[in-house]
């Protein structure tokens, strides 16, 4: 699916701004053609939760109405018109001028509707009904229940099966764009480098709605806007001596695709792309043929006031901070991030492990790892949850959306599923096959292992290209005892290495809750001293293993989550606070990462 941009043949209209908003009382007295009265004024895009000061609205579980009016000029009357949501969390029913025009389930991927026949010149009323409910068929997974209050009213509840606040709303831009009635629908770019990188063949597939006499022309431009190759869909497009997209040193070409009728250009679209190779070989993760070392973070889309809504300024600052401390990569834990962030990572050379919403696929999510001790790994996750359809859908939508991004070097199919439970292999095998089939660039695939999934218990690692581990020795296990934690860390890495000598291993999470400003001489848990010691211990062990290819710590910044006895106003494992101030450990991590090269660290 193409990102909405202005081109000589396309116009976009951004519907961001202040919309009308109201909780749906489910009495059925509002119909989507009416003006939403007695409403609150709320910003779009953003989560609704932290914009309101009324607890009952902030914490409401159920349905919500959003509404705005917009004007369409007569000028574009003859154009095809499309309404596109970057995301609406988690399920949306969309009405234009009172008529239902679309429905989408899944809160982190874009969807669009052709409104050519429904939009009118002049005023149009756009109404959206939204649900923030999650259950055992959705991703992320939620535990849904219903009760009644003292007045006999239905009360819905979602107990998140994951550790982040269940923000909801219209989180990403709502854009109206126009095209000619014959148009470019999709572009897939797959650059192939030859062995010595002296040449790149740029394979481009274009999906169009066109008539037989129409033709597709492709022109490739470098960063100085110089034409470097051109041709139609049957011609091989070759770039000699290509500039490679490198981690932290991005180079982006542009593919300009034109749909032509003789000399008339009916539609044109410009897609940025980078040329780079990615390969997993002999225990290494190779980018452009060289062993890459991941340094970076699991993150969240999470900022004050905006919640999970797009915050371009925060994204820019986060990347600036990452560069300053020597990081080179992120994982989009635990859902697809905004298209704006993905484009920024392309531009800034940030390497991305791109994750689906496959989080919470575990019968009961908690922080109790005692099952590690008593060996009771058999839960009924894969018979009691029913997430296959949602999982297939998000894999399709994620890869369709992000397939052209140079920054994406690996897909993460899930975070911390019950991969030790009966049925895990049968559940994941077809999902991995689907992802491999959908990706034109055939990137490596992984899923992220929870602690209970270790070399003895894990059932699915035959599927992955890289073994990705979330590990909390010294925190959830052997809490506060870093000597024991060090031995456990080393022991487990040795066991993985023995079992899969050909597969690279990396940490995709490790961290300790740290309350900024809390200090102690004896480095007690929750203090800034403990966080620093915890990381030093882990890093000592990482450096002993040749096929250990990366460290992405948890988390870049403190973030909002559901309340619980393990949480002090949010998850405090950030090395930055939620407002992006550094904790003490930032200095030592920065010292380490600025000395670890992006390539050949373990050579
Ligand atoms: C994990 C999860 C992450 C949590 C983290 C924690 O393993 O993947 O979503 O936030 O642990 O801090 O407990």
GROMACS .gro file of N, CA, C and O in nm, residues 231-288:
model
  232
  231UNK      N    1   1.324   0.293  -1.777
  231UNK     CA    2   1.275   0.192  -1.869
  231UNK      C    3   1.132   0.155  -1.835
  231UNK      O    4   1.073   0.212  -1.742
  232UNK      N    5   1.077   0.062  -1.912
  232UNK     CA    6   0.942   0.016  -1.877
  232UNK      C    7   0.953  -0.111  -1.794
  232UNK      O    8   1.062  -0.156  -1.758
  233UNK      N    9   0.840  -0.174  -1.767
  233UNK     CA   10   0.841  -0.287  -1.673
  233UNK      C   11   0.915  -0.409  -1.726
  233UNK      O   12   0.953  -0.498  -1.650
  234UNK      N   13   0.936  -0.414  -1.858
  234UNK     CA   14   1.004  -0.530  -1.914
  234UNK      C   15   1.155  -0.513  -1.924
  234UNK      O   16   1.226  -0.605  -1.962
  235UNK      N   17   1.201  -0.393  -1.893
  235UNK     CA   18   1.344  -0.369  -1.908
  235UNK      C   19   1.416  -0.385  -1.775
  235UNK      O   20   1.362  -0.348  -1.671
  236UNK      N   21   1.540  -0.437  -1.782
  236UNK     CA   22   1.618  -0.450  -1.659
  236UNK      C   23   1.675  -0.313  -1.624
  236UNK      O   24   1.736  -0.247  -1.708
  237UNK      N   25   1.649  -0.269  -1.502
  237UNK     CA   26   1.701  -0.139  -1.459
  237UNK      C   27   1.826  -0.165  -1.378
  237UNK      O   28   1.821  -0.231  -1.273
  238UNK      N   29   1.939  -0.113  -1.427
  238UNK     CA   30   2.066  -0.143  -1.360
  238UNK      C   31   2.132  -0.012  -1.318
  238UNK      O   32   2.137   0.084  -1.394
  239UNK      N   33   2.180  -0.009  -1.195
  239UNK     CA   34   2.257   0.106  -1.149
  239UNK      C   35   2.401   0.060  -1.133
  239UNK      O   36   2.431  -0.035  -1.060
  240UNK      N   37   2.491   0.126  -1.206
  240UNK     CA   38   2.635   0.093  -1.197
  240UNK      C   39   2.694   0.164  -1.075
  240UNK      O   40   2.656   0.278  -1.044
  241UNK      N   41   2.789   0.101  -1.011
  241UNK     CA   42   2.855   0.157  -0.893
  241UNK      C   43   2.756   0.223  -0.797
  241UNK      O   44   2.766   0.342  -0.767
  242UNK      N   45   2.660   0.147  -0.749
  242UNK     CA   46   2.558   0.209  -0.664
  242UNK      C   47   2.613   0.256  -0.530
  242UNK      O   48   2.707   0.199  -0.477
  243UNK      N   49   2.554   0.361  -0.482
  243UNK     CA   50   2.582   0.405  -0.344
  243UNK      C   51   2.497   0.317  -0.255
  243UNK      O   52   2.375   0.312  -0.272
  244UNK      N   53   2.558   0.253  -0.158
  244UNK     CA   54   2.482   0.162  -0.073
  244UNK      C   55   2.413   0.235   0.041
  244UNK      O   56   2.465   0.334   0.093
  245UNK      N   57   2.297   0.182   0.078
  245UNK     CA   58   2.235   0.225   0.204
  245UNK      C   59   2.312   0.154   0.314
  245UNK      O   60   2.321   0.031   0.316
  246UNK      N   61   2.372   0.232   0.403
  246UNK     CA   62   2.451   0.173   0.512
  246UNK      C   63   2.389   0.213   0.645
  246UNK      O   64   2.337   0.324   0.656
  247UNK      N   65   2.399   0.127   0.746
  247UNK     CA   66   2.356   0.170   0.879
  247UNK      C   67   2.426   0.300   0.917
  247UNK      O   68   2.547   0.313   0.900
  248UNK      N   69   2.353   0.396   0.963
  248UNK     CA   70   2.399   0.528   1.006
  248UNK      C   71   2.456   0.612   0.892
  248UNK      O   72   2.506   0.723   0.914
  249UNK      N   73   2.449   0.561   0.771
  249UNK     CA   74   2.497   0.638   0.656
  249UNK      C   75   2.404   0.604   0.540
  249UNK      O   76   2.440   0.532   0.448
  250UNK      N   77   2.284   0.656   0.551
  250UNK     CA   78   2.182   0.618   0.453
  250UNK      C   79   2.207   0.685   0.319
  250UNK      O   80   2.257   0.796   0.313
  251UNK      N   81   2.174   0.613   0.215
  251UNK     CA   82   2.169   0.675   0.082
  251UNK      C   83   2.040   0.627   0.018
  251UNK      O   84   2.015   0.507   0.010
  252UNK      N   85   1.959   0.722  -0.026
  252UNK     CA   86   1.829   0.683  -0.082
  252UNK      C   87   1.816   0.727  -0.227
  252UNK      O   88   1.838   0.845  -0.260
  253UNK      N   89   1.784   0.633  -0.311
  253UNK     CA   90   1.744   0.664  -0.448
  253UNK      C   91   1.592   0.685  -0.449
  253UNK      O   92   1.523   0.656  -0.351
  254UNK      N   93   1.542   0.737  -0.561
  254UNK     CA   94   1.397   0.751  -0.575
  254UNK      C   95   1.353   0.683  -0.704
  254UNK      O   96   1.414   0.704  -0.809
  255UNK      N   97   1.250   0.601  -0.692
  255UNK     CA   98   1.190   0.541  -0.812
  255UNK      C   99   1.066   0.623  -0.846
  255UNK      O  100   0.972   0.630  -0.767
  256UNK      N  101   1.072   0.687  -0.963
  256UNK     CA  102   0.954   0.763  -1.006
  256UNK      C  103   0.878   0.677  -1.107
  256UNK      O  104   0.932   0.643  -1.212
  257UNK      N  105   0.758   0.642  -1.071
  257UNK     CA  106   0.678   0.555  -1.156
  257UNK      C  107   0.568   0.640  -1.221
  257UNK      O  108   0.499   0.714  -1.151
  258UNK      N  109   0.556   0.630  -1.353
  258UNK     CA  110   0.453   0.708  -1.422
  258UNK      C  111   0.363   0.615  -1.502
  258UNK      O  112   0.412   0.523  -1.570
  259UNK      N  113   0.236   0.640  -1.493
  259UNK     CA  114   0.138   0.567  -1.575
  259UNK      C  115   0.098   0.660  -1.689
  259UNK      O  116   0.047   0.770  -1.665
  260UNK      N  117   0.127   0.614  -1.813
  260UNK     CA  118   0.113   0.706  -1.925
  260UNK      C  119   0.011   0.659  -2.027
  260UNK      O  120  -0.007   0.539  -2.050
  261UNK      N  121  -0.053   0.758  -2.087
  261UNK     CA  122  -0.141   0.732  -2.201
  261UNK      C  123  -0.083   0.816  -2.315
  261UNK      O  124  -0.107   0.937  -2.320
  262UNK      N  125  -0.001   0.754  -2.400
  262UNK     CA  126   0.074   0.831  -2.498
  262UNK      C  127   0.167   0.925  -2.425
  262UNK      O  128   0.243   0.884  -2.338
  263UNK      N  129   0.157   1.055  -2.453
  263UNK     CA  130   0.246   1.148  -2.382
  263UNK      C  131   0.180   1.204  -2.255
  263UNK      O  132   0.242   1.278  -2.180
  264UNK      N  133   0.055   1.168  -2.230
  264UNK     CA  134  -0.013   1.217  -2.107
  264UNK      C  135   0.027   1.132  -1.987
  264UNK      O  136   0.020   1.009  -1.992
  265UNK      N  137   0.062   1.199  -1.879
  265UNK     CA  138   0.089   1.125  -1.755
  265UNK      C  139  -0.039   1.122  -1.672
  265UNK      O  140  -0.087   1.225  -1.626
  266UNK      N  141  -0.097   1.001  -1.658
  266UNK     CA  142  -0.222   0.989  -1.583
  266UNK      C  143  -0.197   0.988  -1.433
  266UNK      O  144  -0.272   1.044  -1.355
  267UNK      N  145  -0.090   0.916  -1.393
  267UNK     CA  146  -0.057   0.909  -1.250
  267UNK      C  147   0.093   0.899  -1.236
  267UNK      O  148   0.161   0.837  -1.319
  268UNK      N  149   0.145   0.961  -1.132
  268UNK     CA  150   0.288   0.943  -1.105
  268UNK      C  151   0.307   0.934  -0.954
  268UNK      O  152   0.231   0.993  -0.876
  269UNK      N  153   0.408   0.856  -0.915
  269UNK     CA  154   0.433   0.834  -0.773
  269UNK      C  155   0.583   0.816  -0.754
  269UNK      O  156   0.649   0.748  -0.832
  270UNK      N  157   0.639   0.877  -0.648
  270UNK     CA  158   0.782   0.866  -0.621
  270UNK      C  159   0.806   0.792  -0.491
  270UNK      O  160   0.760   0.834  -0.385
  271UNK      N  161   0.878   0.681  -0.502
  271UNK     CA  162   0.903   0.596  -0.384
  271UNK      C  163   1.053   0.594  -0.355
  271UNK      O  164   1.133   0.553  -0.440
  272UNK      N  165   1.094   0.636  -0.234
  272UNK     CA  166   1.235   0.626  -0.200
  272UNK      C  167   1.276   0.481  -0.176
  272UNK      O  168   1.194   0.401  -0.129
  273UNK      N  169   1.399   0.446  -0.208
  273UNK     CA  170   1.446   0.310  -0.176
  273UNK      C  171   1.598   0.312  -0.156
  273UNK      O  172   1.667   0.400  -0.206
  274UNK      N  173   1.646   0.216  -0.082
  274UNK     CA  174   1.790   0.205  -0.060
  274UNK      C  175   1.840   0.075  -0.119
  274UNK      O  176   1.764  -0.021  -0.135
  275UNK      N  177   1.968   0.073  -0.151
  275UNK     CA  178   2.028  -0.049  -0.205
  275UNK      C  179   2.120  -0.107  -0.098
  275UNK      O  180   2.215  -0.042  -0.055
  276UNK      N  181   2.087  -0.224  -0.054
  276UNK     CA  182   2.170  -0.291   0.048
  276UNK      C  183   2.136  -0.439   0.046
  276UNK      O  184   2.029  -0.480   0.002
  277UNK      N  185   2.229  -0.522   0.093
  277UNK     CA  186   2.196  -0.664   0.102
  277UNK      C  187   2.189  -0.703   0.249
  277UNK      O  188   2.253  -0.641   0.335
  278UNK      N  189   2.108  -0.804   0.276
  278UNK     CA  190   2.096  -0.858   0.412
  278UNK      C  191   2.103  -1.010   0.401
  278UNK      O  192   2.036  -1.069   0.316
  279UNK      N  193   2.182  -1.070   0.489
  279UNK     CA  194   2.196  -1.216   0.482
  279UNK      C  195   2.240  -1.270   0.618
  279UNK      O  196   2.319  -1.205   0.687
  280UNK      N  197   2.189  -1.386   0.652
  280UNK     CA  198   2.236  -1.452   0.773
  280UNK      C  199   2.321  -1.571   0.730
  280UNK      O  200   2.276  -1.655   0.652
  281UNK      N  201   2.446  -1.573   0.778
  281UNK     CA  202   2.537  -1.678   0.731
  281UNK      C  203   2.638  -1.712   0.839
  281UNK      O  204   2.697  -1.622   0.900
  282UNK      N  205   2.657  -1.839   0.863
  282UNK     CA  206   2.759  -1.889   0.957
  282UNK      C  207   2.763  -1.811   1.088
  282UNK      O  208   2.867  -1.761   1.132
  283UNK      N  209   2.647  -1.796   1.147
  283UNK     CA  210   2.642  -1.730   1.278
  283UNK      C  211   2.658  -1.579   1.276
  283UNK      O  212   2.677  -1.516   1.380
  284UNK      N  213   2.653  -1.520   1.157
  284UNK     CA  214   2.668  -1.374   1.147
  284UNK      C  215   2.545  -1.312   1.082
  284UNK      O  216   2.478  -1.376   1.001
  285UNK      N  217   2.521  -1.185   1.113
  285UNK     CA  218   2.414  -1.110   1.046
  285UNK      C  219   2.485  -1.011   0.953
  285UNK      O  220   2.549  -0.916   0.997
  286UNK      N  221   2.476  -1.038   0.823
  286UNK     CA  222   2.554  -0.958   0.728
  286UNK      C  223   2.467  -0.849   0.665
  286UNK      O  224   2.359  -0.876   0.613
  287UNK      N  225   2.514  -0.726   0.671
  287UNK     CA  226   2.453  -0.618   0.592
  287UNK      C  227   2.561  -0.574   0.493
  287UNK      O  228   2.675  -0.545   0.534
  288UNK      N  229   2.527  -0.573   0.368
  288UNK     CA  230   2.623  -0.542   0.261
  288UNK      C  231   2.749  -0.629   0.275
  288UNK      O  232   2.862  -0.581   0.261
   0.00000   0.00000   0.00000
